[in-house]
């Protein structure tokens, strides 16, 4: 039984080598040649899937004591198969440099300006995030101060106390000023 598994392993190795070679050629081709090669690779991948099923059946027939080694090899082959399928999907949509330049034309050189623009926007986003975090921190501190005031037994807004209203108003004005300082752009 293990000799059948080893024969399947050899077939797996041969097929995957052919598939890898063809996957590498797909992005460089165009038109009918590319379509034909994609169909060919797709058929070969189906053969590999069937081969994997046969290997799985062989492993199940191996006695339990010797099965572990074959299961780990089969698991490795399944991982390799997943990688092949991902590479195949990428290669079908990948374009060669010639095709890329043909599609993009003169815009290919503007990628540097687009990159610079993207970096500028990223920096602005990071600055805004820091400002928001600072504002949130101020809000948390203000809330903590209000809780401390309530815990100390001082009258709140409902108590109609002018001192407390003035104190809270001062805290509020201070918070608003701090938020305005945070919101102003760095010059």
PDB file of N, CA, C and O in Angstrom, residues 50-115:
ATOM      1  N   UNK A  50      -7.443  15.237  -7.776  1.00  0.00           N
ATOM      2  CA  UNK A  50      -7.836  13.824  -7.807  1.00  0.00           C
ATOM      3  C   UNK A  50      -6.727  12.946  -7.233  1.00  0.00           C
ATOM      4  O   UNK A  50      -6.992  11.980  -6.512  1.00  0.00           O
ATOM      5  N   UNK A  51      -5.492  13.270  -7.558  1.00  0.00           N
ATOM      6  CA  UNK A  51      -4.351  12.529  -7.048  1.00  0.00           C
ATOM      7  C   UNK A  51      -4.290  12.636  -5.522  1.00  0.00           C
ATOM      8  O   UNK A  51      -4.021  11.647  -4.828  1.00  0.00           O
ATOM      9  N   UNK A  52      -4.580  13.814  -5.006  1.00  0.00           N
ATOM     10  CA  UNK A  52      -4.593  14.009  -3.555  1.00  0.00           C
ATOM     11  C   UNK A  52      -5.684  13.149  -2.902  1.00  0.00           C
ATOM     12  O   UNK A  52      -5.483  12.600  -1.819  1.00  0.00           O
ATOM     13  N   UNK A  53      -6.823  13.042  -3.565  1.00  0.00           N
ATOM     14  CA  UNK A  53      -7.896  12.196  -3.034  1.00  0.00           C
ATOM     15  C   UNK A  53      -7.441  10.731  -2.985  1.00  0.00           C
ATOM     16  O   UNK A  53      -7.711  10.029  -2.004  1.00  0.00           O
ATOM     17  N   UNK A  54      -6.745  10.299  -4.028  1.00  0.00           N
ATOM     18  CA  UNK A  54      -6.227   8.917  -4.051  1.00  0.00           C
ATOM     19  C   UNK A  54      -5.208   8.711  -2.933  1.00  0.00           C
ATOM     20  O   UNK A  54      -5.202   7.677  -2.268  1.00  0.00           O
ATOM     21  N   UNK A  55      -4.367   9.708  -2.742  1.00  0.00           N
ATOM     22  CA  UNK A  55      -3.367   9.615  -1.677  1.00  0.00           C
ATOM     23  C   UNK A  55      -4.055   9.541  -0.310  1.00  0.00           C
ATOM     24  O   UNK A  55      -3.640   8.769   0.564  1.00  0.00           O
ATOM     25  N   UNK A  56      -5.108  10.324  -0.135  1.00  0.00           N
ATOM     26  CA  UNK A  56      -5.853  10.308   1.124  1.00  0.00           C
ATOM     27  C   UNK A  56      -6.465   8.933   1.369  1.00  0.00           C
ATOM     28  O   UNK A  56      -6.419   8.405   2.490  1.00  0.00           O
ATOM     29  N   UNK A  57      -7.013   8.337   0.321  1.00  0.00           N
ATOM     30  CA  UNK A  57      -7.580   6.988   0.459  1.00  0.00           C
ATOM     31  C   UNK A  57      -6.497   5.967   0.813  1.00  0.00           C
ATOM     32  O   UNK A  57      -6.723   5.067   1.641  1.00  0.00           O
ATOM     33  N   UNK A  58      -5.339   6.090   0.207  1.00  0.00           N
ATOM     34  CA  UNK A  58      -4.232   5.178   0.511  1.00  0.00           C
ATOM     35  C   UNK A  58      -3.790   5.303   1.970  1.00  0.00           C
ATOM     36  O   UNK A  58      -3.512   4.312   2.633  1.00  0.00           O
ATOM     37  N   UNK A  59      -3.738   6.535   2.456  1.00  0.00           N
ATOM     38  CA  UNK A  59      -3.321   6.757   3.844  1.00  0.00           C
ATOM     39  C   UNK A  59      -4.320   6.111   4.792  1.00  0.00           C
ATOM     40  O   UNK A  59      -3.936   5.516   5.808  1.00  0.00           O
ATOM     41  N   UNK A  60      -5.591   6.166   4.461  1.00  0.00           N
ATOM     42  CA  UNK A  60      -6.617   5.570   5.323  1.00  0.00           C
ATOM     43  C   UNK A  60      -6.507   4.049   5.371  1.00  0.00           C
ATOM     44  O   UNK A  60      -6.924   3.440   6.352  1.00  0.00           O
ATOM     45  N   UNK A  61      -5.958   3.453   4.324  1.00  0.00           N
ATOM     46  CA  UNK A  61      -5.822   1.998   4.286  1.00  0.00           C
ATOM     47  C   UNK A  61      -4.557   1.513   5.005  1.00  0.00           C
ATOM     48  O   UNK A  61      -4.440   0.330   5.283  1.00  0.00           O
ATOM     49  N   UNK A  62      -3.644   2.405   5.290  1.00  0.00           N
ATOM     50  CA  UNK A  62      -2.396   2.036   5.980  1.00  0.00           C
ATOM     51  C   UNK A  62      -2.720   1.785   7.456  1.00  0.00           C
ATOM     52  O   UNK A  62      -3.518   2.517   8.051  1.00  0.00           O
ATOM     53  N   UNK A  63      -2.115   0.752   8.063  1.00  0.00           N
ATOM     54  CA  UNK A  63      -2.365   0.488   9.488  1.00  0.00           C
ATOM     55  C   UNK A  63      -2.072   1.727  10.351  1.00  0.00           C
ATOM     56  O   UNK A  63      -1.193   2.534  10.037  1.00  0.00           O
ATOM     57  N   UNK A  64      -2.806   1.848  11.428  1.00  0.00           N
ATOM     58  CA  UNK A  64      -2.743   3.035  12.285  1.00  0.00           C
ATOM     59  C   UNK A  64      -1.322   3.327  12.765  1.00  0.00           C
ATOM     60  O   UNK A  64      -0.916   4.483  12.831  1.00  0.00           O
ATOM     61  N   UNK A  65      -0.547   2.311  13.069  1.00  0.00           N
ATOM     62  CA  UNK A  65       0.805   2.526  13.583  1.00  0.00           C
ATOM     63  C   UNK A  65       1.715   3.222  12.567  1.00  0.00           C
ATOM     64  O   UNK A  65       2.569   4.017  12.931  1.00  0.00           O
ATOM     65  N   UNK A  66       1.563   2.950  11.298  1.00  0.00           N
ATOM     66  CA  UNK A  66       2.420   3.548  10.276  1.00  0.00           C
ATOM     67  C   UNK A  66       1.785   4.720   9.564  1.00  0.00           C
ATOM     68  O   UNK A  66       2.383   5.316   8.656  1.00  0.00           O
ATOM     69  N   UNK A  67       0.596   5.091   9.956  1.00  0.00           N
ATOM     70  CA  UNK A  67      -0.168   6.104   9.249  1.00  0.00           C
ATOM     71  C   UNK A  67       0.333   7.538   9.504  1.00  0.00           C
ATOM     72  O   UNK A  67       0.236   8.399   8.632  1.00  0.00           O
ATOM     73  N   UNK A  68       0.889   7.815  10.656  1.00  0.00           N
ATOM     74  CA  UNK A  68       1.279   9.167  11.047  1.00  0.00           C
ATOM     75  C   UNK A  68       2.226   9.833  10.068  1.00  0.00           C
ATOM     76  O   UNK A  68       2.051  11.000   9.696  1.00  0.00           O
ATOM     77  N   UNK A  69       3.248   9.097   9.650  1.00  0.00           N
ATOM     78  CA  UNK A  69       4.235   9.660   8.727  1.00  0.00           C
ATOM     79  C   UNK A  69       3.567  10.032   7.397  1.00  0.00           C
ATOM     80  O   UNK A  69       3.817  11.109   6.839  1.00  0.00           O
ATOM     81  N   UNK A  70       2.695   9.173   6.913  1.00  0.00           N
ATOM     82  CA  UNK A  70       2.039   9.441   5.631  1.00  0.00           C
ATOM     83  C   UNK A  70       1.026  10.583   5.744  1.00  0.00           C
ATOM     84  O   UNK A  70       0.858  11.369   4.818  1.00  0.00           O
ATOM     85  N   UNK A  71       0.379  10.687   6.901  1.00  0.00           N
ATOM     86  CA  UNK A  71      -0.564  11.781   7.104  1.00  0.00           C
ATOM     87  C   UNK A  71       0.157  13.128   7.103  1.00  0.00           C
ATOM     88  O   UNK A  71      -0.340  14.094   6.532  1.00  0.00           O
ATOM     89  N   UNK A  72       1.310  13.180   7.733  1.00  0.00           N
ATOM     90  CA  UNK A  72       2.051  14.443   7.753  1.00  0.00           C
ATOM     91  C   UNK A  72       2.543  14.805   6.350  1.00  0.00           C
ATOM     92  O   UNK A  72       2.539  15.985   5.966  1.00  0.00           O
ATOM     93  N   UNK A  73       2.951  13.826   5.575  1.00  0.00           N
ATOM     94  CA  UNK A  73       3.372  14.105   4.199  1.00  0.00           C
ATOM     95  C   UNK A  73       2.188  14.591   3.367  1.00  0.00           C
ATOM     96  O   UNK A  73       2.310  15.532   2.576  1.00  0.00           O
ATOM     97  N   UNK A  74       1.040  13.946   3.562  1.00  0.00           N
ATOM     98  CA  UNK A  74      -0.163  14.344   2.825  1.00  0.00           C
ATOM     99  C   UNK A  74      -0.571  15.770   3.204  1.00  0.00           C
ATOM    100  O   UNK A  74      -0.943  16.568   2.338  1.00  0.00           O
ATOM    101  N   UNK A  75      -0.460  16.093   4.476  1.00  0.00           N
ATOM    102  CA  UNK A  75      -0.780  17.445   4.933  1.00  0.00           C
ATOM    103  C   UNK A  75       0.149  18.459   4.269  1.00  0.00           C
ATOM    104  O   UNK A  75      -0.274  19.539   3.845  1.00  0.00           O
ATOM    105  N   UNK A  76       1.411  18.120   4.153  1.00  0.00           N
ATOM    106  CA  UNK A  76       2.383  18.991   3.491  1.00  0.00           C
ATOM    107  C   UNK A  76       2.012  19.190   2.019  1.00  0.00           C
ATOM    108  O   UNK A  76       2.082  20.309   1.497  1.00  0.00           O
ATOM    109  N   UNK A  77       1.591  18.126   1.372  1.00  0.00           N
ATOM    110  CA  UNK A  77       1.193  18.214  -0.034  1.00  0.00           C
ATOM    111  C   UNK A  77      -0.059  19.076  -0.195  1.00  0.00           C
ATOM    112  O   UNK A  77      -0.195  19.828  -1.159  1.00  0.00           O
ATOM    113  N   UNK A  78      -0.969  18.980   0.752  1.00  0.00           N
ATOM    114  CA  UNK A  78      -2.177  19.808   0.688  1.00  0.00           C
ATOM    115  C   UNK A  78      -1.811  21.284   0.815  1.00  0.00           C
ATOM    116  O   UNK A  78      -2.377  22.136   0.121  1.00  0.00           O
ATOM    117  N   UNK A  79      -0.867  21.598   1.706  1.00  0.00           N
ATOM    118  CA  UNK A  79      -0.404  22.976   1.835  1.00  0.00           C
ATOM    119  C   UNK A  79       0.235  23.469   0.553  1.00  0.00           C
ATOM    120  O   UNK A  79       0.034  24.621   0.131  1.00  0.00           O
ATOM    121  N   UNK A  80       1.010  22.596  -0.075  1.00  0.00           N
ATOM    122  CA  UNK A  80       1.643  22.952  -1.347  1.00  0.00           C
ATOM    123  C   UNK A  80       0.591  23.177  -2.425  1.00  0.00           C
ATOM    124  O   UNK A  80       0.713  24.093  -3.248  1.00  0.00           O
ATOM    125  N   UNK A  81      -0.452  22.372  -2.402  1.00  0.00           N
ATOM    126  CA  UNK A  81      -1.538  22.506  -3.372  1.00  0.00           C
ATOM    127  C   UNK A  81      -2.248  23.849  -3.194  1.00  0.00           C
ATOM    128  O   UNK A  81      -2.548  24.543  -4.174  1.00  0.00           O
ATOM    129  N   UNK A  82      -2.503  24.250  -1.956  1.00  0.00           N
ATOM    130  CA  UNK A  82      -3.143  25.538  -1.697  1.00  0.00           C
ATOM    131  C   UNK A  82      -2.275  26.682  -2.216  1.00  0.00           C
ATOM    132  O   UNK A  82      -2.783  27.640  -2.803  1.00  0.00           O
ATOM    133  N   UNK A  83      -0.976  26.570  -2.005  1.00  0.00           N
ATOM    134  CA  UNK A  83      -0.052  27.601  -2.487  1.00  0.00           C
ATOM    135  C   UNK A  83      -0.083  27.667  -4.013  1.00  0.00           C
ATOM    136  O   UNK A  83      -0.082  28.749  -4.594  1.00  0.00           O
ATOM    137  N   UNK A  84      -0.110  26.509  -4.660  1.00  0.00           N
ATOM    138  CA  UNK A  84      -0.182  26.482  -6.119  1.00  0.00           C
ATOM    139  C   UNK A  84      -1.450  27.171  -6.619  1.00  0.00           C
ATOM    140  O   UNK A  84      -1.412  27.932  -7.593  1.00  0.00           O
ATOM    141  N   UNK A  85      -2.567  26.895  -5.965  1.00  0.00           N
ATOM    142  CA  UNK A  85      -3.827  27.499  -6.401  1.00  0.00           C
ATOM    143  C   UNK A  85      -3.797  29.016  -6.223  1.00  0.00           C
ATOM    144  O   UNK A  85      -4.288  29.754  -7.078  1.00  0.00           O
ATOM    145  N   UNK A  86      -3.214  29.494  -5.128  1.00  0.00           N
ATOM    146  CA  UNK A  86      -3.092  30.939  -4.923  1.00  0.00           C
ATOM    147  C   UNK A  86      -2.192  31.562  -5.981  1.00  0.00           C
ATOM    148  O   UNK A  86      -2.505  32.614  -6.548  1.00  0.00           O
ATOM    149  N   UNK A  87      -1.063  30.919  -6.254  1.00  0.00           N
ATOM    150  CA  UNK A  87      -0.142  31.428  -7.276  1.00  0.00           C
ATOM    151  C   UNK A  87      -0.817  31.455  -8.643  1.00  0.00           C
ATOM    152  O   UNK A  87      -0.607  32.384  -9.430  1.00  0.00           O
ATOM    153  N   UNK A  88      -1.612  30.438  -8.921  1.00  0.00           N
ATOM    154  CA  UNK A  88      -2.314  30.358 -10.196  1.00  0.00           C
ATOM    155  C   UNK A  88      -3.301  31.518 -10.328  1.00  0.00           C
ATOM    156  O   UNK A  88      -3.370  32.176 -11.374  1.00  0.00           O
ATOM    157  N   UNK A  89      -4.048  31.794  -9.270  1.00  0.00           N
ATOM    158  CA  UNK A  89      -5.003  32.908  -9.316  1.00  0.00           C
ATOM    159  C   UNK A  89      -4.278  34.232  -9.542  1.00  0.00           C
ATOM    160  O   UNK A  89      -4.730  35.068 -10.323  1.00  0.00           O
ATOM    161  N   UNK A  90      -3.156  34.421  -8.865  1.00  0.00           N
ATOM    162  CA  UNK A  90      -2.392  35.656  -9.036  1.00  0.00           C
ATOM    163  C   UNK A  90      -1.835  35.769 -10.458  1.00  0.00           C
ATOM    164  O   UNK A  90      -1.807  36.849 -11.030  1.00  0.00           O
ATOM    165  N   UNK A  91      -1.364  34.656 -10.986  1.00  0.00           N
ATOM    166  CA  UNK A  91      -0.741  34.703 -12.314  1.00  0.00           C
ATOM    167  C   UNK A  91      -1.763  35.000 -13.405  1.00  0.00           C
ATOM    168  O   UNK A  91      -1.420  35.607 -14.411  1.00  0.00           O
ATOM    169  N   UNK A  92      -2.999  34.598 -13.186  1.00  0.00           N
ATOM    170  CA  UNK A  92      -4.025  34.863 -14.205  1.00  0.00           C
ATOM    171  C   UNK A  92      -4.321  36.344 -14.334  1.00  0.00           C
ATOM    172  O   UNK A  92      -4.659  36.822 -15.404  1.00  0.00           O
ATOM    173  N   UNK A  93      -4.198  37.077 -13.222  1.00  0.00           N
ATOM    174  CA  UNK A  93      -4.511  38.505 -13.283  1.00  0.00           C
ATOM    175  C   UNK A  93      -3.266  39.372 -13.398  1.00  0.00           C
ATOM    176  O   UNK A  93      -3.370  40.565 -13.593  1.00  0.00           O
ATOM    177  N   UNK A  94      -2.106  38.770 -13.261  1.00  0.00           N
ATOM    178  CA  UNK A  94      -0.857  39.534 -13.341  1.00  0.00           C
ATOM    179  C   UNK A  94      -0.568  39.899 -14.797  1.00  0.00           C
ATOM    180  O   UNK A  94      -0.902  39.172 -15.717  1.00  0.00           O
ATOM    181  N   UNK A  95       0.047  41.045 -14.956  1.00  0.00           N
ATOM    182  CA  UNK A  95       0.414  41.504 -16.286  1.00  0.00           C
ATOM    183  C   UNK A  95       1.920  41.637 -16.375  1.00  0.00           C
ATOM    184  O   UNK A  95       2.587  41.987 -15.413  1.00  0.00           O
ATOM    185  N   UNK A  96       2.415  41.390 -17.558  1.00  0.00           N
ATOM    186  CA  UNK A  96       3.839  41.598 -17.779  1.00  0.00           C
ATOM    187  C   UNK A  96       4.101  43.101 -17.835  1.00  0.00           C
ATOM    188  O   UNK A  96       3.173  43.905 -17.944  1.00  0.00           O
ATOM    189  N   UNK A  97       5.356  43.483 -17.772  1.00  0.00           N
ATOM    190  CA  UNK A  97       5.709  44.903 -17.808  1.00  0.00           C
ATOM    191  C   UNK A  97       5.248  45.558 -19.114  1.00  0.00           C
ATOM    192  O   UNK A  97       4.805  46.705 -19.120  1.00  0.00           O
ATOM    193  N   UNK A  98       5.341  44.822 -20.211  1.00  0.00           N
ATOM    194  CA  UNK A  98       4.920  45.373 -21.501  1.00  0.00           C
ATOM    195  C   UNK A  98       3.421  45.676 -21.500  1.00  0.00           C
ATOM    196  O   UNK A  98       2.989  46.747 -21.939  1.00  0.00           O
ATOM    197  N   UNK A  99       2.637  44.728 -21.010  1.00  0.00           N
ATOM    198  CA  UNK A  99       1.188  44.912 -20.979  1.00  0.00           C
ATOM    199  C   UNK A  99       0.836  46.048 -20.023  1.00  0.00           C
ATOM    200  O   UNK A  99      -0.014  46.885 -20.307  1.00  0.00           O
ATOM    201  N   UNK A 100       1.524  46.105 -18.897  1.00  0.00           N
ATOM    202  CA  UNK A 100       1.271  47.158 -17.908  1.00  0.00           C
ATOM    203  C   UNK A 100       1.549  48.521 -18.519  1.00  0.00           C
ATOM    204  O   UNK A 100       0.747  49.452 -18.395  1.00  0.00           O
ATOM    205  N   UNK A 101       2.675  48.675 -19.177  1.00  0.00           N
ATOM    206  CA  UNK A 101       3.022  49.960 -19.789  1.00  0.00           C
ATOM    207  C   UNK A 101       2.037  50.325 -20.893  1.00  0.00           C
ATOM    208  O   UNK A 101       1.703  51.489 -21.076  1.00  0.00           O
ATOM    209  N   UNK A 102       1.586  49.322 -21.641  1.00  0.00           N
ATOM    210  CA  UNK A 102       0.623  49.569 -22.699  1.00  0.00           C
ATOM    211  C   UNK A 102      -0.696  50.067 -22.115  1.00  0.00           C
ATOM    212  O   UNK A 102      -1.313  50.993 -22.636  1.00  0.00           O
ATOM    213  N   UNK A 103      -1.121  49.457 -21.007  1.00  0.00           N
ATOM    214  CA  UNK A 103      -2.381  49.856 -20.385  1.00  0.00           C
ATOM    215  C   UNK A 103      -2.287  51.219 -19.713  1.00  0.00           C
ATOM    216  O   UNK A 103      -3.198  52.036 -19.812  1.00  0.00           O
ATOM    217  N   UNK A 104      -1.187  51.476 -19.031  1.00  0.00           N
ATOM    218  CA  UNK A 104      -1.054  52.715 -18.278  1.00  0.00           C
ATOM    219  C   UNK A 104      -0.560  53.869 -19.133  1.00  0.00           C
ATOM    220  O   UNK A 104      -0.805  55.025 -18.811  1.00  0.00           O
ATOM    221  N   UNK A 105       0.161  53.563 -20.184  1.00  0.00           N
ATOM    222  CA  UNK A 105       0.684  54.607 -21.061  1.00  0.00           C
ATOM    223  C   UNK A 105       1.620  55.529 -20.320  1.00  0.00           C
ATOM    224  O   UNK A 105       2.510  55.076 -19.598  1.00  0.00           O
ATOM    225  N   UNK A 106       1.402  56.816 -20.431  1.00  0.00           N
ATOM    226  CA  UNK A 106       2.287  57.786 -19.803  1.00  0.00           C
ATOM    227  C   UNK A 106       2.012  57.934 -18.317  1.00  0.00           C
ATOM    228  O   UNK A 106       2.781  58.560 -17.611  1.00  0.00           O
ATOM    229  N   UNK A 107       0.906  57.394 -17.840  1.00  0.00           N
ATOM    230  CA  UNK A 107       0.581  57.496 -16.422  1.00  0.00           C
ATOM    231  C   UNK A 107       1.490  56.636 -15.559  1.00  0.00           C
ATOM    232  O   UNK A 107       1.481  56.771 -14.342  1.00  0.00           O
ATOM    233  N   UNK A 108       2.252  55.754 -16.165  1.00  0.00           N
ATOM    234  CA  UNK A 108       3.136  54.887 -15.382  1.00  0.00           C
ATOM    235  C   UNK A 108       4.151  55.704 -14.599  1.00  0.00           C
ATOM    236  O   UNK A 108       4.543  55.333 -13.506  1.00  0.00           O
ATOM    237  N   UNK A 109       4.579  56.849 -15.128  1.00  0.00           N
ATOM    238  CA  UNK A 109       5.556  57.692 -14.448  1.00  0.00           C
ATOM    239  C   UNK A 109       4.944  58.497 -13.306  1.00  0.00           C
ATOM    240  O   UNK A 109       5.649  58.992 -12.445  1.00  0.00           O
ATOM    241  N   UNK A 110       3.630  58.649 -13.314  1.00  0.00           N
ATOM    242  CA  UNK A 110       2.991  59.449 -12.270  1.00  0.00           C
ATOM    243  C   UNK A 110       2.794  58.655 -10.982  1.00  0.00           C
ATOM    244  O   UNK A 110       2.247  59.187 -10.028  1.00  0.00           O
ATOM    245  N   UNK A 111       3.233  57.429 -10.945  1.00  0.00           N
ATOM    246  CA  UNK A 111       3.055  56.630  -9.733  1.00  0.00           C
ATOM    247  C   UNK A 111       3.843  57.232  -8.573  1.00  0.00           C
ATOM    248  O   UNK A 111       3.424  57.120  -7.425  1.00  0.00           O
ATOM    249  N   UNK A 112       4.961  57.894  -8.878  1.00  0.00           N
ATOM    250  CA  UNK A 112       5.729  58.548  -7.823  1.00  0.00           C
ATOM    251  C   UNK A 112       4.942  59.709  -7.209  1.00  0.00           C
ATOM    252  O   UNK A 112       4.939  59.884  -5.995  1.00  0.00           O
ATOM    253  N   UNK A 113       4.276  60.482  -8.055  1.00  0.00           N
ATOM    254  CA  UNK A 113       3.480  61.594  -7.519  1.00  0.00           C
ATOM    255  C   UNK A 113       2.287  61.064  -6.735  1.00  0.00           C
ATOM    256  O   UNK A 113       1.911  61.636  -5.708  1.00  0.00           O
ATOM    257  N   UNK A 114       1.710  59.965  -7.201  1.00  0.00           N
ATOM    258  CA  UNK A 114       0.607  59.348  -6.471  1.00  0.00           C
ATOM    259  C   UNK A 114       1.086  58.822  -5.120  1.00  0.00           C
ATOM    260  O   UNK A 114       0.392  58.951  -4.117  1.00  0.00           O
ATOM    261  N   UNK A 115       2.262  58.282  -5.118  1.00  0.00           N
ATOM    262  CA  UNK A 115       2.837  57.759  -3.873  1.00  0.00           C
ATOM    263  C   UNK A 115       3.084  58.901  -2.882  1.00  0.00           C
ATOM    264  O   UNK A 115       2.775  58.799  -1.699  1.00  0.00           O
TER     265      UNK A 115
END
